[in-house]
PDB file of C-alpha atoms in Angstrom:
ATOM      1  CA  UNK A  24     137.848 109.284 116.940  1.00  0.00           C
ATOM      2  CA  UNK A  25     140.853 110.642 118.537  1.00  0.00           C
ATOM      3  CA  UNK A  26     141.428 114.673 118.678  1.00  0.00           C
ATOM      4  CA  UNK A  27     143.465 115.999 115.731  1.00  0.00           C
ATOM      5  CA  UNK A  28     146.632 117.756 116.018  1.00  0.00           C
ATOM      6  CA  UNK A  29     146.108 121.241 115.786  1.00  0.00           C
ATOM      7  CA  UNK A  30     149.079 123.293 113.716  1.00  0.00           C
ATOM      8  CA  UNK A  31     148.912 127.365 113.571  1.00  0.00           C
ATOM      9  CA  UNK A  32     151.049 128.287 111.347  1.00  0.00           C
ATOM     10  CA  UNK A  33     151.603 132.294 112.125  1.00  0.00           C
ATOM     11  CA  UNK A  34     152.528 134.853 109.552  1.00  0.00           C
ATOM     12  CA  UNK A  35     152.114 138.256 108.390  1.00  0.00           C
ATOM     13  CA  UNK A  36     151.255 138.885 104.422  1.00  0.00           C
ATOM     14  CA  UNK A  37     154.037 138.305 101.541  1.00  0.00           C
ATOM     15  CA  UNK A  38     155.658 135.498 103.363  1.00  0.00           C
ATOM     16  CA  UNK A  39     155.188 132.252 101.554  1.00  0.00           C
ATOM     17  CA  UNK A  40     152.251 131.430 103.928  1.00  0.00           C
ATOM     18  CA  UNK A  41     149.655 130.269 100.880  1.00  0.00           C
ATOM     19  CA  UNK A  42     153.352 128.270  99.862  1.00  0.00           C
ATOM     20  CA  UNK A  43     153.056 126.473 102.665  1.00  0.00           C
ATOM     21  CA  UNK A  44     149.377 125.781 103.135  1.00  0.00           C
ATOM     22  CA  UNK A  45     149.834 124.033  99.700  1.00  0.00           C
ATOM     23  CA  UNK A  46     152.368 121.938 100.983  1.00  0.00           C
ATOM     24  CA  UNK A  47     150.825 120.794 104.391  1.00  0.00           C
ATOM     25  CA  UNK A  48     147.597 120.714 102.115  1.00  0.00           C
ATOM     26  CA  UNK A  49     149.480 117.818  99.863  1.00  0.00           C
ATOM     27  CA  UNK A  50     149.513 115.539 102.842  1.00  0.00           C
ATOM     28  CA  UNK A  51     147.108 113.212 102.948  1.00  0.00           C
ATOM     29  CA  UNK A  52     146.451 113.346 106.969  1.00  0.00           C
ATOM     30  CA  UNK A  53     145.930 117.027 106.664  1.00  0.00           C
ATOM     31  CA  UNK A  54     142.843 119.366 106.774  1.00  0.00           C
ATOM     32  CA  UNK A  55     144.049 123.158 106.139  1.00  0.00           C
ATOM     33  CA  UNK A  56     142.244 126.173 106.676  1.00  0.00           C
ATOM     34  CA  UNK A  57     142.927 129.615 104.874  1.00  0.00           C
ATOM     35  CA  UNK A  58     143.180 132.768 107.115  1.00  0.00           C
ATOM     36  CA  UNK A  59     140.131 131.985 109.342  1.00  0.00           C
ATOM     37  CA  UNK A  60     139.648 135.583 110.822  1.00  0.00           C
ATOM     38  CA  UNK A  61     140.191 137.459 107.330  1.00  0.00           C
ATOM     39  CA  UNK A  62     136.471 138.170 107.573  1.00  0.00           C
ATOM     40  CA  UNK A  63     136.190 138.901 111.242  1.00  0.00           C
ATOM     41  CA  UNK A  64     139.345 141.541 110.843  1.00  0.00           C
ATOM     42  CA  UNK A  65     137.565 143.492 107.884  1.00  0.00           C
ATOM     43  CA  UNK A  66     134.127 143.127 110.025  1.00  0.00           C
ATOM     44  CA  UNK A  67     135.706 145.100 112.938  1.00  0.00           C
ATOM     45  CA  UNK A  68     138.349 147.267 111.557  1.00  0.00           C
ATOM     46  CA  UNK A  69     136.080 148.382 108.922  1.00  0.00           C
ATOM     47  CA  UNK A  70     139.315 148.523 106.431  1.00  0.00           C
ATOM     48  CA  UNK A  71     138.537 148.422 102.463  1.00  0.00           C
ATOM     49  CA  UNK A  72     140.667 145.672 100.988  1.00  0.00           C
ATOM     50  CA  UNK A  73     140.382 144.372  97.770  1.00  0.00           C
ATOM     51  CA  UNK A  74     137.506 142.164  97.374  1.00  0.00           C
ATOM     52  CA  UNK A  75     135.849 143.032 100.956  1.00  0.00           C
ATOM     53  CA  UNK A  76     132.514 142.211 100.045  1.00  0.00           C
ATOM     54  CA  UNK A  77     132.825 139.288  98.911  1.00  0.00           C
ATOM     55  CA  UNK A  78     134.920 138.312 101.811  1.00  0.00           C
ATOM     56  CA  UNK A  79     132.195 139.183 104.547  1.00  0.00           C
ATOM     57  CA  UNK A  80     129.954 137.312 102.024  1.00  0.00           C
ATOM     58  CA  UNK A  81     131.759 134.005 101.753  1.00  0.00           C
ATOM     59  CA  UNK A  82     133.369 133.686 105.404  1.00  0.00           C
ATOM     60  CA  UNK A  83     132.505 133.824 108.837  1.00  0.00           C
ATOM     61  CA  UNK A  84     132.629 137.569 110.556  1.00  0.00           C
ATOM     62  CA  UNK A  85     131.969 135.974 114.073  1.00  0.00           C
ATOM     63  CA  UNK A  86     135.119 135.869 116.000  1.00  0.00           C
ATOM     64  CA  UNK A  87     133.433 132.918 118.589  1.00  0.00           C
ATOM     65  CA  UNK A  88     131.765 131.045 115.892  1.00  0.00           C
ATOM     66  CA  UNK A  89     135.698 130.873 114.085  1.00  0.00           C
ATOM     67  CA  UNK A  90     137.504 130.172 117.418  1.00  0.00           C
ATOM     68  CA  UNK A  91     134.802 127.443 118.059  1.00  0.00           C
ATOM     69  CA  UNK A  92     135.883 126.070 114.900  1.00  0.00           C
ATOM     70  CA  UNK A  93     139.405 126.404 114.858  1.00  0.00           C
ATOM     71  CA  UNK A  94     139.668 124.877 118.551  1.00  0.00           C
ATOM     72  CA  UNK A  95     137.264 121.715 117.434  1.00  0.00           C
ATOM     73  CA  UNK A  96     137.531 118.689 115.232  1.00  0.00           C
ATOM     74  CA  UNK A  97     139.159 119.167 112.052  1.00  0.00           C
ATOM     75  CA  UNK A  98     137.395 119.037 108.777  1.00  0.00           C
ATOM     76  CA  UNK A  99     137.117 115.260 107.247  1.00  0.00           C
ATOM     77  CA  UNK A 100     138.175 113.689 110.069  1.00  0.00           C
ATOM     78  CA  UNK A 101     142.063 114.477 109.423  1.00  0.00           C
ATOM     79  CA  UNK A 102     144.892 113.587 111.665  1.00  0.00           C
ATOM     80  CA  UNK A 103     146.286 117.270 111.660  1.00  0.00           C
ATOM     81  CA  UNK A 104     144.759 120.314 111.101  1.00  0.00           C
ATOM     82  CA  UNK A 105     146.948 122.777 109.617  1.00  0.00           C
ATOM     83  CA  UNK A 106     145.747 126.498 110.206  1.00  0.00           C
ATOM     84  CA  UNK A 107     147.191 129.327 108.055  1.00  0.00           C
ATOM     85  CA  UNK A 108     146.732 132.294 110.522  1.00  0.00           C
ATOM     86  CA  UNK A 109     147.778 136.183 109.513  1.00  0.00           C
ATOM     87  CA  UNK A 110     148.663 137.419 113.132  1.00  0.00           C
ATOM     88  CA  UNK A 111     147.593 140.955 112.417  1.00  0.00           C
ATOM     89  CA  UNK A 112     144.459 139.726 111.557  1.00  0.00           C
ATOM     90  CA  UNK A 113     144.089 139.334 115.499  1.00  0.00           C
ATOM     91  CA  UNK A 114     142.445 142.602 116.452  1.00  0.00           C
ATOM     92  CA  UNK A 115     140.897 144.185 119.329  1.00  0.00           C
ATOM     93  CA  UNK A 116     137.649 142.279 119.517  1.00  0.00           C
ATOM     94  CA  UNK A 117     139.140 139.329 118.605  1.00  0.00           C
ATOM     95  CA  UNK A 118     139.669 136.579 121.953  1.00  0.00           C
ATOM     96  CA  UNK A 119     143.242 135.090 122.461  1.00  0.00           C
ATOM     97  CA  UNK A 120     142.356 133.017 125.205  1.00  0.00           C
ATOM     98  CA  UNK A 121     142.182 129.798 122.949  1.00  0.00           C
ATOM     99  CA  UNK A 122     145.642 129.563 121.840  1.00  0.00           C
ATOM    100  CA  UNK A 123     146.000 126.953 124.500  1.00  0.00           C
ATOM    101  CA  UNK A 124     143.530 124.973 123.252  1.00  0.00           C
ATOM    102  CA  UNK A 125     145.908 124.541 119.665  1.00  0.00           C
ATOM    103  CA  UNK A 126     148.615 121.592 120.392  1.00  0.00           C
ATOM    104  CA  UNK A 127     151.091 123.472 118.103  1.00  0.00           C
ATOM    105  CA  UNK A 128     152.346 126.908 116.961  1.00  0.00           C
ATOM    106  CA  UNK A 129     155.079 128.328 114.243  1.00  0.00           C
ATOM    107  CA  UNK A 130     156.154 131.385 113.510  1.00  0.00           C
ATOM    108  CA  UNK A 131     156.960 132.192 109.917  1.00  0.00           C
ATOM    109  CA  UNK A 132     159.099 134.900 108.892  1.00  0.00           C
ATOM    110  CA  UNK A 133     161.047 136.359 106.014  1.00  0.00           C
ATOM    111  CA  UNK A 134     163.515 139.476 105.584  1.00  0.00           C
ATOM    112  CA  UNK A 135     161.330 142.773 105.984  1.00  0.00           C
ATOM    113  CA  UNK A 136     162.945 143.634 102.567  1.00  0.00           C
ATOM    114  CA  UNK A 137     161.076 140.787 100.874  1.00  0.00           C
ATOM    115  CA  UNK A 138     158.131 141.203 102.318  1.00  0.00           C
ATOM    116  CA  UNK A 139     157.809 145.670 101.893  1.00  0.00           C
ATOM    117  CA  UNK A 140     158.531 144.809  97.937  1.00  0.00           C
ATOM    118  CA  UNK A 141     155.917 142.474  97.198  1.00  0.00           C
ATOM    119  CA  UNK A 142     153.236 144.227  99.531  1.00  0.00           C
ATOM    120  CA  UNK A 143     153.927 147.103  97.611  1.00  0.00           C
ATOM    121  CA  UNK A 144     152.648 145.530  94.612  1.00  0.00           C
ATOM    122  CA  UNK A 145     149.532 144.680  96.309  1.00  0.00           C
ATOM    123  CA  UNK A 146     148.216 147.085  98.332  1.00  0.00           C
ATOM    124  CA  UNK A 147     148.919 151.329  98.035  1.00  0.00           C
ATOM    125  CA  UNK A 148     149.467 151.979 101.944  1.00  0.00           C
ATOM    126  CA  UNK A 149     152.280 150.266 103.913  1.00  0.00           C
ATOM    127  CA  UNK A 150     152.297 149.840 107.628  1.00  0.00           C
ATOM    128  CA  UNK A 151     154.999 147.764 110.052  1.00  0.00           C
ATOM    129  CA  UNK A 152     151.680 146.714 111.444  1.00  0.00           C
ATOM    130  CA  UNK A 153     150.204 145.599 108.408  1.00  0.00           C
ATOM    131  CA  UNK A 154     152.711 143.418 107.215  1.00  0.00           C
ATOM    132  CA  UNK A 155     152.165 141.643 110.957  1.00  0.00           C
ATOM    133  CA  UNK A 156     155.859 142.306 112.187  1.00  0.00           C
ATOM    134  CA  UNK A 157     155.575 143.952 115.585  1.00  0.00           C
ATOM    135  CA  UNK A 158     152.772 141.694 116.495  1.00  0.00           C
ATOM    136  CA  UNK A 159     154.735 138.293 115.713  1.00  0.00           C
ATOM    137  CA  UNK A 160     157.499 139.530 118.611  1.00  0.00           C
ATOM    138  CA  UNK A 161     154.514 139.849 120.795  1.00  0.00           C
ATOM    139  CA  UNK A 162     153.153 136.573 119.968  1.00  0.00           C
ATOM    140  CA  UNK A 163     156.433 135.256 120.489  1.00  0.00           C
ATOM    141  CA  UNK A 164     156.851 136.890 123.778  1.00  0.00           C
ATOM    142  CA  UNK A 165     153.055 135.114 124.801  1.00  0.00           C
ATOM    143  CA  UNK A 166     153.691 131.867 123.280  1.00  0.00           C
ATOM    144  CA  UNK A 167     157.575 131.049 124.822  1.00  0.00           C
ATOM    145  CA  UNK A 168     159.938 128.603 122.452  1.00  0.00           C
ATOM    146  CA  UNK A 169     157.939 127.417 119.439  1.00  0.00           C
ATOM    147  CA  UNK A 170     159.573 127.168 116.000  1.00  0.00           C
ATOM    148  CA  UNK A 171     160.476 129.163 113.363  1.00  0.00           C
ATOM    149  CA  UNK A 172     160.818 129.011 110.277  1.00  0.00           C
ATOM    150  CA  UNK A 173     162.324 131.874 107.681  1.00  0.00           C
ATOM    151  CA  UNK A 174     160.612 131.438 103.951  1.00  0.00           C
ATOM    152  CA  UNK A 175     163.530 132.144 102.263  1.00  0.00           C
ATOM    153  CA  UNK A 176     165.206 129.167 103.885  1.00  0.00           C
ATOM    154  CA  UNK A 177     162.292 127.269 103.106  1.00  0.00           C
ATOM    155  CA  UNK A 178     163.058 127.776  99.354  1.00  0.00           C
ATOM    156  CA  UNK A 179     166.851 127.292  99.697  1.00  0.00           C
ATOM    157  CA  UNK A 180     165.820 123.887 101.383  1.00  0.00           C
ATOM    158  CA  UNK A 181     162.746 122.716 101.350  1.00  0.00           C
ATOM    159  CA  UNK A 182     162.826 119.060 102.357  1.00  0.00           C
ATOM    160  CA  UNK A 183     165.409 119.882 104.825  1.00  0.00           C
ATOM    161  CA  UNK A 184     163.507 122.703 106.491  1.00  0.00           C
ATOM    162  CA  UNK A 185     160.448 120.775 106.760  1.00  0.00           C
ATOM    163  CA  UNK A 186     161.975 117.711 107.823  1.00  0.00           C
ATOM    164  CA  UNK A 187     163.399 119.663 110.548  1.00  0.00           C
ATOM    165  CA  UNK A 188     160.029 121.558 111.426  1.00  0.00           C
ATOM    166  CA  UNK A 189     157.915 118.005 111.236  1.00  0.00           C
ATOM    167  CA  UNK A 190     160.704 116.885 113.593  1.00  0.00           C
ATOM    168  CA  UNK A 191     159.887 119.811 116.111  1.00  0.00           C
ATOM    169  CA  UNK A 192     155.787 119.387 115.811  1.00  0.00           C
ATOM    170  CA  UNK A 193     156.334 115.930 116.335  1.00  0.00           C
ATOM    171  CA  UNK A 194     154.416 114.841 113.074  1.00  0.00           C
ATOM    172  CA  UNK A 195     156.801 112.969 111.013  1.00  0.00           C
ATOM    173  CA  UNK A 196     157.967 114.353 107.803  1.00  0.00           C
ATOM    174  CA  UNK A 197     155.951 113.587 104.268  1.00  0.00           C
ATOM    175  CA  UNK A 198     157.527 113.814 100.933  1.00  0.00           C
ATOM    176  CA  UNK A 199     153.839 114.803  99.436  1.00  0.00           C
ATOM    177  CA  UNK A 200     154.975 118.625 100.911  1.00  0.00           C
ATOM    178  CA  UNK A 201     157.051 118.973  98.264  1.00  0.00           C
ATOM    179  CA  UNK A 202     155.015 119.020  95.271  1.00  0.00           C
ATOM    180  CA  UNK A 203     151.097 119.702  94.850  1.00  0.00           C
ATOM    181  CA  UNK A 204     148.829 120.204  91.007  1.00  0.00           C
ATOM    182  CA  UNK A 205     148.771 123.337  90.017  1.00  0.00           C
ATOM    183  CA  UNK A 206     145.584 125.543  89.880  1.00  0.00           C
ATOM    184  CA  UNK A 207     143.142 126.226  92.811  1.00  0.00           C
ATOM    185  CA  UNK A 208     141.798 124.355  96.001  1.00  0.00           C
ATOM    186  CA  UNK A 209     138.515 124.132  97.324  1.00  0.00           C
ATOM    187  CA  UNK A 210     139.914 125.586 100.622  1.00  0.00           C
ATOM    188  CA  UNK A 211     141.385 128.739  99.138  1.00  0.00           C
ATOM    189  CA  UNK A 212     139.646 131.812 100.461  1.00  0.00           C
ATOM    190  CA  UNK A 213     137.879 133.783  97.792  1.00  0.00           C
ATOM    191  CA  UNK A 214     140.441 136.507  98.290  1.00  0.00           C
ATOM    192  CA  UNK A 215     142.740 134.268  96.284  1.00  0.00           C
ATOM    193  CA  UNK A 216     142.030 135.620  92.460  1.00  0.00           C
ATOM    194  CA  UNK A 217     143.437 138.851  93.963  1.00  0.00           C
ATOM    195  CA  UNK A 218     146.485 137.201  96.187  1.00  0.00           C
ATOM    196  CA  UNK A 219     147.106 133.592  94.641  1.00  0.00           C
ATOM    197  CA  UNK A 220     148.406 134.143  90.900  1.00  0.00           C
ATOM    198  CA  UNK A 221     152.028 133.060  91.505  1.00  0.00           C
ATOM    199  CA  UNK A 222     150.495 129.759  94.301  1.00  0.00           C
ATOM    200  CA  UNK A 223     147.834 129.167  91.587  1.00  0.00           C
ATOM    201  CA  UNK A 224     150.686 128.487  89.033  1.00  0.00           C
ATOM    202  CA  UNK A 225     152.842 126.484  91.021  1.00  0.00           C
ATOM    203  CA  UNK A 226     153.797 122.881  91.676  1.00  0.00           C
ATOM    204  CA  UNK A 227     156.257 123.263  93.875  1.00  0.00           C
ATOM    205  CA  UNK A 228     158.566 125.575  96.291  1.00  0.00           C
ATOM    206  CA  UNK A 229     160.139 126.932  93.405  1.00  0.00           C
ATOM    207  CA  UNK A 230     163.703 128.632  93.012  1.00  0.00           C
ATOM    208  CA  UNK A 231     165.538 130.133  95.929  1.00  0.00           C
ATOM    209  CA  UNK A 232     165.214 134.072  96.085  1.00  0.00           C
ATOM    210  CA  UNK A 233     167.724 135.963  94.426  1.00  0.00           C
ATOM    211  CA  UNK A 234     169.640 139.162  95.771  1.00  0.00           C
ATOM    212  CA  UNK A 235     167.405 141.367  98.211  1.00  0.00           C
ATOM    213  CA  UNK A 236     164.859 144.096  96.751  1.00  0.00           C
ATOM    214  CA  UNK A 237     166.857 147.471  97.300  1.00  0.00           C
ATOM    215  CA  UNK A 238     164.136 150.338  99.018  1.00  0.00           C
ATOM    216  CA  UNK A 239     164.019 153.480  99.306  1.00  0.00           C
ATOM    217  CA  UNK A 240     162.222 156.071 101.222  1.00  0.00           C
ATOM    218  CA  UNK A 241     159.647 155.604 103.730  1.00  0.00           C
ATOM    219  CA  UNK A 242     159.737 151.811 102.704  1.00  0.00           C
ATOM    220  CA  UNK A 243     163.531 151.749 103.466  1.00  0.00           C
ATOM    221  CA  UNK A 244     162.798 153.097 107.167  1.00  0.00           C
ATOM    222  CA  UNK A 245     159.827 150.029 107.741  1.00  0.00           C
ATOM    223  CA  UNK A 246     162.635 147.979 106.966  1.00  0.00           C
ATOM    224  CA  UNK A 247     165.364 149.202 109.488  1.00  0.00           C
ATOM    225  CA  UNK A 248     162.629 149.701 112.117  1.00  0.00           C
ATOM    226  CA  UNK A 249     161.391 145.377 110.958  1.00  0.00           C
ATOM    227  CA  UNK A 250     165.003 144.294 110.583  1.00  0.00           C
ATOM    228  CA  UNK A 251     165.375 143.832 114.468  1.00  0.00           C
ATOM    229  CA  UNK A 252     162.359 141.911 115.021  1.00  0.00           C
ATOM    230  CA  UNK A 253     163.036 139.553 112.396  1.00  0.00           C
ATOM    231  CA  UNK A 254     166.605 138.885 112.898  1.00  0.00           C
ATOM    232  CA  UNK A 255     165.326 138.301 116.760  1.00  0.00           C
ATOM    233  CA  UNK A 256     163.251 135.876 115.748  1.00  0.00           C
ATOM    234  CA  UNK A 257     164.884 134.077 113.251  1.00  0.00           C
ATOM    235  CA  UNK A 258     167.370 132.899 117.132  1.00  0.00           C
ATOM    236  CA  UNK A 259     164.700 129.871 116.910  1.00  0.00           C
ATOM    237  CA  UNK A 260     164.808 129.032 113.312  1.00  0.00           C
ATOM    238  CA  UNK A 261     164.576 125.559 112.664  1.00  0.00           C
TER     239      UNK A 261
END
């Protein structure tokens, strides 16, 4: 059997990422995985999210035993295996030294804006570094040119966009990403009944975003400070 192609897809919270594990998860040639180190990030940082316990329950806490996993076959035998990483997820205690070992890497991204408002909904503190932003320049900076992809451009577009990312990962583009059943998956973590309400009820990409959320406050500063970074990054949008 011939080594899959390995796909991490890189993003911080809020930013269509569970969107697009659907749609790579529609593909028939596809195995996906759902935010491998969730349970190895709460394990070390000792953070309370919402439904810890049950995370540390359900997944693996060992950073090894995940990088073994991520780095081997993938599951069923699939062609690609498409991994749905949160970069600040990656921790102190947490190896990098395998991301040469995964055949290809994407950045996903979406305007700080987008991403403050709906986090806010979520979760009571806010942090630049919990919504993953300065740590996807740095992975940037590690990784060189890989592509990247903005989720609201995604929704404006979305067989274009993924045309033109398939094109770049050199996997050939497969209507199937457009469209999926709604309702859960199998490889959803168990995080989802708090996170997945909106994914759970969709069958598609959905409508493009409307005007941007207008902050205020301290959540109107994390956006200045984020607004760099992104609009950096978004120089190698596919």
């Amino acid at each position: 059997m011939s080594a899959p192609v390995r796909i991490a897809m890189w993003s911080g919270p809020r930013n269509l990422s569970t969107t697009m594990m659907r749609s790579f998860g529609a593909r028939a040639d596809t195995a996906v995985v759902d935010e491998p180190f969730y349970a190895a990030f709460l394990k070390i940082t000792g953070l309370d999210h919402p439904m810890t316990e049950e995370i540390l329950a359900a997944h693996e806490a060992d950073p090894g035993k995940v990088i073994a996993a991520m780095t081997g076959p993938a599951p069923g035998g699939k062609r690609l295996f498409y991994q749905k990483h949160m970069i600040h997820h990656i921790v102190d205690g947490i190896a990098m030294d395998w991301l040469d070992r995964i055949e290809r890497h994407v950045l996903l991204v979406r305007h700080p804006a987008r991403v403050i408002a709906s986090y806010q909904r979520k979760m009571e503190t806010l942090s630049l570094e919990a919504l993953g932003i300065p740590q996807q320049m740095d992975l940037s900076r590690r990784l060189g040119p890989v592509p990247v992809i903005d989720a609201d451009r995604v929704l404006e577009d979305p067989e274009g966009v993924l045309s033109r990312l398939c094109a770049a990962l050199d996997i050939g583009f497969d209507p199937a990403m457009l469209s999926w059943p709604a309702g859960p998956r199998a490889e959803d973590g168990v995080w989802a009944p708090h996170w997945y309400d909106a994914v759970w009820a969709s069958t598609g990409f959905g409508a493009p975003a409307g005007p941007l959320p207008v902050l205020s406050g301290r959540a109107a500063e994390h956006e200045k400070e984020a607004l760099d970074i992104y609009e950096r990054l978004l120089e190698s949008h596919v």
